[in-house]
């Protein structure tokens, strides 16, 4: 329940099907332990979606017993592509496919609807921020990290001194579209992987569900023609392959080794570009059986080339609480905005 008059911020994670909400006190305590979801209504258009976000906020306050007048700010995350200010791409996106969403200022619209300051990040950046603050705790504002979130695409985030780097157009941390060397990564006769964005050989073309379906599985099924997945439609087979990986199936482990190699090459770029203290991996692999996810993270690390000095200080870890990471990450961002003071302080105890 609420904390006797202590001001709060609310984090709202907007997804293609659901909104998840959380409440964070200004002294750094989350008042919601698990998922607090309602339908996001994004397919019904912007007006219905903004109303659903407002309802998610009201539901979180009702659940925690916090009066609305104690809410100081709201954090919002959505899937991308969107600008740093929360304007959906002029081309729309997978989740925001209706024409009314193109170029829609979702952050500004929610701010007007709620009458409260709204701080925006895309969902990859929000999860990256949460992973960073949970991992480093009191040292978060003095540390840096890079996160790769493996989902339908490949999201991510770059955090420096405890804050997300957004970039001039809000498109920093679009790690999925970083090109990686393919030499030594592809199997014999394997075609160069292509991405839906038009690139060939970017990280997302390998390390994503779309990459499995478009590029990896069609190739590996030619190497294992008698595999049970050969009888499945490729879109369904792509979703089933992780279960085989958990059972140490040879095809699946070959496929996921390629994904881990791609992430290792991405992190090698990061090591030479921002030299972070930590490298985080999130997404579906986090939800897998412990043996599989530990193997996957170890394989990523094995293929990340660090100098001796870097290896001595860098850590590799999984993004925690994946389903809650978005809402919690933007709640932290909202609290950071409130705390914009000269002396940085940790945001989560």
mmCIF file of N, CA and C in Angstrom, residues 165-243:
data_model
loop_
_atom_site.group_PDB
_atom_site.id
_atom_site.type_symbol
_atom_site.label_atom_id
_atom_site.label_comp_id
_atom_site.label_asym_id
_atom_site.label_seq_id
_atom_site.Cartn_x
_atom_site.Cartn_y
_atom_site.Cartn_z
ATOM 1 N N UNK A 165 21.702 7.625 -23.127
ATOM 2 C CA UNK A 165 22.129 8.502 -24.222
ATOM 3 C C UNK A 165 21.068 8.419 -25.316
ATOM 4 N N UNK A 166 20.388 9.532 -25.563
ATOM 5 C CA UNK A 166 19.292 9.550 -26.535
ATOM 6 C C UNK A 166 19.784 9.909 -27.932
ATOM 7 N N UNK A 167 20.737 10.837 -28.018
ATOM 8 C CA UNK A 167 21.219 11.271 -29.316
ATOM 9 C C UNK A 167 20.454 12.461 -29.851
ATOM 10 N N UNK A 168 20.967 13.055 -30.945
ATOM 11 C CA UNK A 168 20.389 14.280 -31.497
ATOM 12 C C UNK A 168 18.962 14.091 -31.979
ATOM 13 N N UNK A 169 18.699 12.966 -32.643
ATOM 14 C CA UNK A 169 17.358 12.704 -33.177
ATOM 15 C C UNK A 169 16.614 11.672 -32.336
ATOM 16 N N UNK A 170 17.202 11.294 -31.194
ATOM 17 C CA UNK A 170 16.552 10.302 -30.336
ATOM 18 C C UNK A 170 16.809 8.882 -30.759
ATOM 19 N N UNK A 171 17.747 8.665 -31.649
ATOM 20 C CA UNK A 171 17.952 7.331 -32.212
ATOM 21 C C UNK A 171 19.275 6.699 -31.802
ATOM 22 N N UNK A 172 19.919 7.236 -30.773
ATOM 23 C CA UNK A 172 21.087 6.559 -30.213
ATOM 24 C C UNK A 172 20.634 5.238 -29.581
ATOM 25 N N UNK A 173 21.529 4.279 -29.536
ATOM 26 C CA UNK A 173 21.175 2.993 -28.930
ATOM 27 C C UNK A 173 20.343 2.097 -29.820
ATOM 28 N N UNK A 174 20.187 2.443 -31.120
ATOM 29 C CA UNK A 174 19.507 1.536 -32.057
ATOM 30 C C UNK A 174 20.519 0.469 -32.473
ATOM 31 N N UNK A 175 20.851 -0.383 -31.504
ATOM 32 C CA UNK A 175 21.970 -1.304 -31.685
ATOM 33 C C UNK A 175 21.676 -2.382 -32.717
ATOM 34 N N UNK A 176 20.414 -2.647 -32.970
ATOM 35 C CA UNK A 176 20.061 -3.675 -33.942
ATOM 36 C C UNK A 176 20.568 -3.375 -35.331
ATOM 37 N N UNK A 177 20.780 -2.093 -35.627
ATOM 38 C CA UNK A 177 21.143 -1.721 -36.992
ATOM 39 C C UNK A 177 22.618 -1.327 -37.120
ATOM 40 N N UNK A 178 23.405 -1.747 -36.129
ATOM 41 C CA UNK A 178 24.862 -1.642 -36.217
ATOM 42 C C UNK A 178 25.368 -2.810 -37.067
ATOM 43 N N UNK A 179 26.191 -2.508 -38.065
ATOM 44 C CA UNK A 179 26.767 -3.573 -38.888
ATOM 45 C C UNK A 179 27.858 -4.308 -38.122
ATOM 46 N N UNK A 180 27.885 -5.619 -38.308
ATOM 47 C CA UNK A 180 28.918 -6.443 -37.667
ATOM 48 C C UNK A 180 29.646 -7.246 -38.739
ATOM 49 N N UNK A 181 30.917 -7.618 -38.485
ATOM 50 C CA UNK A 181 31.636 -8.478 -39.436
ATOM 51 C C UNK A 181 30.956 -9.846 -39.513
ATOM 52 N N UNK A 182 30.800 -10.353 -40.724
ATOM 53 C CA UNK A 182 30.162 -11.663 -40.915
ATOM 54 C C UNK A 182 31.184 -12.779 -41.131
ATOM 55 N N UNK A 183 32.427 -12.410 -41.382
ATOM 56 C CA UNK A 183 33.461 -13.407 -41.608
ATOM 57 C C UNK A 183 33.630 -14.279 -40.364
ATOM 58 N N UNK A 184 33.527 -15.596 -40.544
ATOM 59 C CA UNK A 184 33.663 -16.512 -39.415
ATOM 60 C C UNK A 184 32.382 -16.717 -38.625
ATOM 61 N N UNK A 185 31.354 -15.915 -38.919
ATOM 62 C CA UNK A 185 30.074 -16.069 -38.219
ATOM 63 C C UNK A 185 29.134 -16.979 -39.000
ATOM 64 N N UNK A 186 29.131 -16.852 -40.327
ATOM 65 C CA UNK A 186 28.210 -17.621 -41.158
ATOM 66 C C UNK A 186 28.729 -19.039 -41.391
ATOM 67 N N UNK A 187 27.795 -19.965 -41.559
ATOM 68 C CA UNK A 187 28.155 -21.342 -41.865
ATOM 69 C C UNK A 187 28.494 -21.513 -43.340
ATOM 70 N N UNK A 188 28.953 -22.706 -43.728
ATOM 71 C CA UNK A 188 29.308 -22.959 -45.133
ATOM 72 C C UNK A 188 28.105 -22.728 -46.059
ATOM 73 N N UNK A 189 28.272 -21.844 -47.041
ATOM 74 C CA UNK A 189 27.191 -21.597 -47.997
ATOM 75 C C UNK A 189 26.016 -20.811 -47.451
ATOM 76 N N UNK A 190 26.147 -20.258 -46.247
ATOM 77 C CA UNK A 190 25.017 -19.519 -45.662
ATOM 78 C C UNK A 190 24.912 -18.134 -46.296
ATOM 79 N N UNK A 191 23.734 -17.767 -46.810
ATOM 80 C CA UNK A 191 23.589 -16.443 -47.423
ATOM 81 C C UNK A 191 23.773 -15.333 -46.389
ATOM 82 N N UNK A 192 24.232 -14.168 -46.847
ATOM 83 C CA UNK A 192 24.343 -13.024 -45.940
ATOM 84 C C UNK A 192 22.947 -12.647 -45.433
ATOM 85 N N UNK A 193 22.801 -12.451 -44.116
ATOM 86 C CA UNK A 193 21.471 -12.177 -43.551
ATOM 87 C C UNK A 193 21.012 -10.758 -43.858
ATOM 88 N N UNK A 194 19.722 -10.632 -44.177
ATOM 89 C CA UNK A 194 19.144 -9.320 -44.476
ATOM 90 C C UNK A 194 18.158 -8.920 -43.386
ATOM 91 N N UNK A 195 18.051 -7.601 -43.155
ATOM 92 C CA UNK A 195 17.175 -7.044 -42.121
ATOM 93 C C UNK A 195 15.978 -6.364 -42.786
ATOM 94 N N UNK A 196 14.869 -6.310 -42.082
ATOM 95 C CA UNK A 196 13.676 -5.627 -42.595
ATOM 96 C C UNK A 196 13.932 -4.145 -42.850
ATOM 97 N N UNK A 197 14.970 -3.580 -42.208
ATOM 98 C CA UNK A 197 15.280 -2.162 -42.396
ATOM 99 C C UNK A 197 15.972 -1.900 -43.724
ATOM 100 N N UNK A 198 16.375 -2.970 -44.416
ATOM 101 C CA UNK A 198 17.068 -2.806 -45.685
ATOM 102 C C UNK A 198 18.556 -3.084 -45.612
ATOM 103 N N UNK A 199 19.117 -3.150 -44.408
ATOM 104 C CA UNK A 199 20.540 -3.432 -44.247
ATOM 105 C C UNK A 199 20.815 -4.925 -44.463
ATOM 106 N N UNK A 200 22.033 -5.225 -44.826
ATOM 107 C CA UNK A 200 22.531 -6.598 -44.843
ATOM 108 C C UNK A 200 23.635 -6.703 -43.801
ATOM 109 N N UNK A 201 23.539 -7.721 -42.947
ATOM 110 C CA UNK A 201 24.607 -7.970 -41.985
ATOM 111 C C UNK A 201 24.602 -7.071 -40.771
ATOM 112 N N UNK A 202 23.426 -6.546 -40.377
ATOM 113 C CA UNK A 202 23.374 -5.843 -39.092
ATOM 114 C C UNK A 202 23.053 -6.853 -37.994
ATOM 115 N N UNK A 203 23.095 -6.407 -36.748
ATOM 116 C CA UNK A 203 22.926 -7.341 -35.621
ATOM 117 C C UNK A 203 21.527 -7.961 -35.636
ATOM 118 N N UNK A 204 20.503 -7.144 -35.922
ATOM 119 C CA UNK A 204 19.122 -7.632 -35.892
ATOM 120 C C UNK A 204 18.869 -8.724 -36.930
ATOM 121 N N UNK A 205 19.612 -8.701 -38.034
ATOM 122 C CA UNK A 205 19.415 -9.720 -39.073
ATOM 123 C C UNK A 205 19.784 -11.113 -38.573
ATOM 124 N N UNK A 206 20.537 -11.178 -37.480
ATOM 125 C CA UNK A 206 20.932 -12.451 -36.868
ATOM 126 C C UNK A 206 20.267 -12.628 -35.499
ATOM 127 N N UNK A 207 20.417 -11.636 -34.620
ATOM 128 C CA UNK A 207 19.995 -11.764 -33.215
ATOM 129 C C UNK A 207 18.615 -11.164 -32.993
ATOM 130 N N UNK A 208 17.582 -11.848 -33.514
ATOM 131 C CA UNK A 208 16.196 -11.448 -33.303
ATOM 132 C C UNK A 208 15.299 -12.592 -33.757
ATOM 133 N N UNK A 209 14.050 -12.564 -33.333
ATOM 134 C CA UNK A 209 13.089 -13.571 -33.795
ATOM 135 C C UNK A 209 12.898 -13.460 -35.305
ATOM 136 N N UNK A 210 12.851 -12.212 -35.804
ATOM 137 C CA UNK A 210 12.722 -11.995 -37.245
ATOM 138 C C UNK A 210 13.931 -12.557 -37.975
ATOM 139 N N UNK A 211 15.122 -12.382 -37.393
ATOM 140 C CA UNK A 211 16.336 -12.933 -37.990
ATOM 141 C C UNK A 211 16.316 -14.450 -38.041
ATOM 142 N N UNK A 212 15.788 -15.085 -36.985
ATOM 143 C CA UNK A 212 15.660 -16.548 -36.993
ATOM 144 C C UNK A 212 14.763 -16.982 -38.148
ATOM 145 N N UNK A 213 13.607 -16.327 -38.268
ATOM 146 C CA UNK A 213 12.622 -16.719 -39.273
ATOM 147 C C UNK A 213 13.114 -16.450 -40.699
ATOM 148 N N UNK A 214 13.706 -15.272 -40.917
ATOM 149 C CA UNK A 214 14.130 -14.861 -42.267
ATOM 150 C C UNK A 214 15.417 -15.517 -42.721
ATOM 151 N N UNK A 215 16.364 -15.646 -41.799
ATOM 152 C CA UNK A 215 17.732 -15.961 -42.195
ATOM 153 C C UNK A 215 18.305 -17.240 -41.596
ATOM 154 N N UNK A 216 18.172 -17.412 -40.286
ATOM 155 C CA UNK A 216 18.903 -18.506 -39.634
ATOM 156 C C UNK A 216 18.238 -19.862 -39.831
ATOM 157 N N UNK A 217 16.940 -19.947 -39.534
ATOM 158 C CA UNK A 217 16.267 -21.244 -39.574
ATOM 159 C C UNK A 217 16.217 -21.831 -40.983
ATOM 160 N N UNK A 218 15.882 -21.044 -42.014
ATOM 161 C CA UNK A 218 15.893 -21.635 -43.366
ATOM 162 C C UNK A 218 17.243 -22.253 -43.726
ATOM 163 N N UNK A 219 18.326 -21.617 -43.291
ATOM 164 C CA UNK A 219 19.659 -22.178 -43.566
ATOM 165 C C UNK A 219 19.909 -23.433 -42.741
ATOM 166 N N UNK A 220 19.674 -23.366 -41.425
ATOM 167 C CA UNK A 220 20.034 -24.504 -40.578
ATOM 168 C C UNK A 220 19.178 -25.728 -40.860
ATOM 169 N N UNK A 221 17.960 -25.527 -41.369
ATOM 170 C CA UNK A 221 17.143 -26.687 -41.742
ATOM 171 C C UNK A 221 17.718 -27.407 -42.964
ATOM 172 N N UNK A 222 18.499 -26.699 -43.797
ATOM 173 C CA UNK A 222 19.173 -27.399 -44.901
ATOM 174 C C UNK A 222 20.321 -28.257 -44.376
ATOM 175 N N UNK A 223 20.861 -27.893 -43.216
ATOM 176 C CA UNK A 223 21.951 -28.669 -42.607
ATOM 177 C C UNK A 223 21.416 -29.837 -41.776
ATOM 178 N N UNK A 224 20.171 -29.702 -41.312
ATOM 179 C CA UNK A 224 19.513 -30.746 -40.506
ATOM 180 C C UNK A 224 18.152 -31.057 -41.140
ATOM 181 N N UNK A 225 18.141 -31.643 -42.369
ATOM 182 C CA UNK A 225 16.869 -31.792 -43.114
ATOM 183 C C UNK A 225 15.845 -32.705 -42.438
ATOM 184 N N UNK A 226 16.276 -33.585 -41.554
ATOM 185 C CA UNK A 226 15.342 -34.499 -40.881
ATOM 186 C C UNK A 226 14.849 -33.960 -39.548
ATOM 187 N N UNK A 227 15.160 -32.704 -39.225
ATOM 188 C CA UNK A 227 14.770 -32.132 -37.936
ATOM 189 C C UNK A 227 13.247 -31.982 -37.858
ATOM 190 N N UNK A 228 12.646 -32.226 -36.672
ATOM 191 C CA UNK A 228 11.184 -32.075 -36.532
ATOM 192 C C UNK A 228 10.667 -30.694 -36.943
ATOM 193 N N UNK A 229 11.472 -29.641 -36.774
ATOM 194 C CA UNK A 229 11.012 -28.293 -37.123
ATOM 195 C C UNK A 229 10.819 -28.117 -38.632
ATOM 196 N N UNK A 230 11.409 -29.004 -39.428
ATOM 197 C CA UNK A 230 11.251 -28.914 -40.885
ATOM 198 C C UNK A 230 9.795 -29.130 -41.297
ATOM 199 N N UNK A 231 9.019 -29.794 -40.449
ATOM 200 C CA UNK A 231 7.615 -30.061 -40.768
ATOM 201 C C UNK A 231 6.699 -28.906 -40.384
ATOM 202 N N UNK A 232 7.230 -27.897 -39.693
ATOM 203 C CA UNK A 232 6.426 -26.772 -39.211
ATOM 204 C C UNK A 232 6.524 -25.580 -40.177
ATOM 205 N N UNK A 233 5.467 -24.759 -40.252
ATOM 206 C CA UNK A 233 5.618 -23.477 -40.962
ATOM 207 C C UNK A 233 6.742 -22.684 -40.301
ATOM 208 N N UNK A 234 7.535 -21.968 -41.108
ATOM 209 C CA UNK A 234 8.762 -21.368 -40.582
ATOM 210 C C UNK A 234 8.486 -20.357 -39.466
ATOM 211 N N UNK A 235 7.364 -19.615 -39.546
ATOM 212 C CA UNK A 235 7.068 -18.632 -38.494
ATOM 213 C C UNK A 235 6.832 -19.331 -37.157
ATOM 214 N N UNK A 236 6.132 -20.462 -37.187
ATOM 215 C CA UNK A 236 5.896 -21.232 -35.960
ATOM 216 C C UNK A 236 7.185 -21.900 -35.484
ATOM 217 N N UNK A 237 7.941 -22.443 -36.425
ATOM 218 C CA UNK A 237 9.196 -23.110 -36.073
ATOM 219 C C UNK A 237 10.152 -22.133 -35.387
ATOM 220 N N UNK A 238 10.165 -20.871 -35.849
ATOM 221 C CA UNK A 238 11.063 -19.864 -35.258
ATOM 222 C C UNK A 238 10.741 -19.648 -33.789
ATOM 223 N N UNK A 239 9.462 -19.736 -33.431
ATOM 224 C CA UNK A 239 9.069 -19.544 -32.035
ATOM 225 C C UNK A 239 9.323 -20.793 -31.189
ATOM 226 N N UNK A 240 9.399 -21.935 -31.834
ATOM 227 C CA UNK A 240 9.593 -23.199 -31.103
ATOM 228 C C UNK A 240 11.070 -23.528 -30.875
ATOM 229 N N UNK A 241 11.965 -22.886 -31.625
ATOM 230 C CA UNK A 241 13.351 -23.341 -31.629
ATOM 231 C C UNK A 241 14.035 -23.138 -30.275
ATOM 232 N N UNK A 242 13.618 -22.126 -29.501
ATOM 233 C CA UNK A 242 14.265 -21.936 -28.194
ATOM 234 C C UNK A 242 14.020 -23.132 -27.281
ATOM 235 N N UNK A 243 12.826 -23.713 -27.345
ATOM 236 C CA UNK A 243 12.537 -24.900 -26.542
ATOM 237 C C UNK A 243 13.482 -26.047 -26.872
#
